[in-house]
Amino acid sequence: LIDLFSPLIYHNIFLGSGEYILTGGHDRQILLFNANSGKHVSSFNAHAWEVFDLDISQDKQHFLSGGGDRSLFLWDVAM
């Protein structure tokens, strides 16, 4: 289950109507969780350093991640 108060999670956002949570942090992974059950749904991996920021597009079909490696990645998260 997810611990949103972990010091290793640097950023989290809610997706859809709040039914999913996206987290990014120290482990360089972006993780998608079901907000109701806390269960892991999917992982997104590409950053070589920590994930510091996440933002969702207005249509909620994509999100952007920014990391300590100075890279930005655009992801498809169609639900």
PDB file of C-alpha atoms in Angstrom:
ATOM      1  CA  LEU A   1       0.000   0.000   0.000  1.00  0.00           C
ATOM      2  CA  ILE A   2       1.020   3.581  -0.568  1.00  0.00           C
ATOM      3  CA  ASP A   3       2.411   5.877   2.136  1.00  0.00           C
ATOM      4  CA  LEU A   4       1.851   9.422   0.819  1.00  0.00           C
ATOM      5  CA  PHE A   5       3.698  10.864   3.808  1.00  0.00           C
ATOM      6  CA  SER A   6       6.927   8.994   3.119  1.00  0.00           C
ATOM      7  CA  PRO A   7       9.922  11.346   2.950  1.00  0.00           C
ATOM      8  CA  LEU A   8      10.967   9.447  -0.184  1.00  0.00           C
ATOM      9  CA  ILE A   9       7.917  10.675  -2.143  1.00  0.00           C
ATOM     10  CA  TYR A  10       8.584  14.189  -3.415  1.00  0.00           C
ATOM     11  CA  HIS A  11       5.410  14.832  -5.395  1.00  0.00           C
ATOM     12  CA  ASN A  12       1.962  13.323  -5.864  1.00  0.00           C
ATOM     13  CA  ILE A  13      -1.119  14.261  -7.868  1.00  0.00           C
ATOM     14  CA  PHE A  14      -4.632  12.892  -8.182  1.00  0.00           C
ATOM     15  CA  LEU A  15      -5.869  11.726 -11.578  1.00  0.00           C
ATOM     16  CA  GLY A  16      -9.329  11.506 -13.023  1.00  0.00           C
ATOM     17  CA  SER A  17     -11.975  12.266 -10.459  1.00  0.00           C
ATOM     18  CA  GLY A  18      -9.581  11.434  -7.640  1.00  0.00           C
ATOM     19  CA  GLU A  19      -9.663   7.688  -8.096  1.00  0.00           C
ATOM     20  CA  TYR A  20      -5.938   7.398  -8.924  1.00  0.00           C
ATOM     21  CA  ILE A  21      -2.769   8.864  -7.391  1.00  0.00           C
ATOM     22  CA  LEU A  22       0.504   9.379  -9.230  1.00  0.00           C
ATOM     23  CA  THR A  23       3.668   9.639  -7.123  1.00  0.00           C
ATOM     24  CA  GLY A  24       7.266  10.473  -7.932  1.00  0.00           C
ATOM     25  CA  GLY A  25      10.285  10.513  -5.700  1.00  0.00           C
ATOM     26  CA  HIS A  26      13.674   9.353  -4.565  1.00  0.00           C
ATOM     27  CA  ASP A  27      13.531   5.916  -6.212  1.00  0.00           C
ATOM     28  CA  ARG A  28      13.358   7.500  -9.733  1.00  0.00           C
ATOM     29  CA  GLN A  29      10.031   5.805 -10.398  1.00  0.00           C
ATOM     30  CA  ILE A  30       6.616   7.239 -11.083  1.00  0.00           C
ATOM     31  CA  LEU A  31       3.984   5.000  -9.549  1.00  0.00           C
ATOM     32  CA  LEU A  32       0.246   4.910 -10.192  1.00  0.00           C
ATOM     33  CA  PHE A  33      -2.005   3.741  -7.348  1.00  0.00           C
ATOM     34  CA  ASN A  34      -5.717   3.184  -6.919  1.00  0.00           C
ATOM     35  CA  ALA A  35      -6.671   5.881  -4.380  1.00  0.00           C
ATOM     36  CA  ASN A  36      -9.461   3.787  -2.829  1.00  0.00           C
ATOM     37  CA  SER A  37      -7.549   0.564  -2.256  1.00  0.00           C
ATOM     38  CA  GLY A  38      -3.971   1.910  -2.175  1.00  0.00           C
ATOM     39  CA  LYS A  39      -2.911  -0.862  -4.552  1.00  0.00           C
ATOM     40  CA  HIS A  40      -0.193  -0.351  -7.158  1.00  0.00           C
ATOM     41  CA  VAL A  41      -1.587  -0.137 -10.718  1.00  0.00           C
ATOM     42  CA  SER A  42       1.350   0.802 -12.944  1.00  0.00           C
ATOM     43  CA  SER A  43       4.959   2.086 -13.006  1.00  0.00           C
ATOM     44  CA  PHE A  44       6.687   4.564 -15.298  1.00  0.00           C
ATOM     45  CA  ASN A  45      10.496   4.487 -15.435  1.00  0.00           C
ATOM     46  CA  ALA A  46      12.908   6.702 -17.378  1.00  0.00           C
ATOM     47  CA  HIS A  47      14.573   9.184 -15.015  1.00  0.00           C
ATOM     48  CA  ALA A  48      18.209   8.667 -14.046  1.00  0.00           C
ATOM     49  CA  TRP A  49      17.753  10.718 -10.820  1.00  0.00           C
ATOM     50  CA  GLU A  50      14.896  11.539  -8.452  1.00  0.00           C
ATOM     51  CA  VAL A  51      11.507  12.615  -9.784  1.00  0.00           C
ATOM     52  CA  PHE A  52      10.864  16.112  -8.436  1.00  0.00           C
ATOM     53  CA  ASP A  53       7.712  17.232 -10.237  1.00  0.00           C
ATOM     54  CA  LEU A  54       4.588  15.885 -11.910  1.00  0.00           C
ATOM     55  CA  ASP A  55       1.804  17.676 -13.764  1.00  0.00           C
ATOM     56  CA  ILE A  56      -1.276  16.391 -15.565  1.00  0.00           C
ATOM     57  CA  SER A  57      -2.653  17.695 -18.872  1.00  0.00           C
ATOM     58  CA  GLN A  58      -6.067  19.358 -18.941  1.00  0.00           C
ATOM     59  CA  ASP A  59      -7.577  16.409 -20.802  1.00  0.00           C
ATOM     60  CA  LYS A  60      -6.072  14.061 -18.161  1.00  0.00           C
ATOM     61  CA  GLN A  61      -4.659  11.819 -20.888  1.00  0.00           C
ATOM     62  CA  HIS A  62      -0.986  12.732 -20.372  1.00  0.00           C
ATOM     63  CA  PHE A  63       1.330  13.775 -17.604  1.00  0.00           C
ATOM     64  CA  LEU A  64       4.732  15.423 -17.499  1.00  0.00           C
ATOM     65  CA  SER A  65       7.527  14.436 -15.125  1.00  0.00           C
ATOM     66  CA  GLY A  66      10.639  16.395 -14.262  1.00  0.00           C
ATOM     67  CA  GLY A  67      13.668  14.930 -12.560  1.00  0.00           C
ATOM     68  CA  GLY A  68      16.979  15.706 -10.945  1.00  0.00           C
ATOM     69  CA  ASP A  69      18.613  14.502 -14.139  1.00  0.00           C
ATOM     70  CA  ARG A  70      17.293  17.716 -15.768  1.00  0.00           C
ATOM     71  CA  SER A  71      15.031  15.786 -18.101  1.00  0.00           C
ATOM     72  CA  LEU A  72      11.319  16.068 -18.811  1.00  0.00           C
ATOM     73  CA  PHE A  73       9.207  13.160 -19.984  1.00  0.00           C
ATOM     74  CA  LEU A  74       5.713  13.244 -21.422  1.00  0.00           C
ATOM     75  CA  TRP A  75       3.695  10.126 -20.587  1.00  0.00           C
ATOM     76  CA  ASP A  76       0.403   8.698 -21.848  1.00  0.00           C
ATOM     77  CA  VAL A  77      -1.875   7.745 -18.968  1.00  0.00           C
ATOM     78  CA  ALA A  78      -5.227   7.344 -20.728  1.00  0.00           C
ATOM     79  CA  MET A  79      -7.720   5.887 -18.258  1.00  0.00           C
TER      80      MET A  79
END
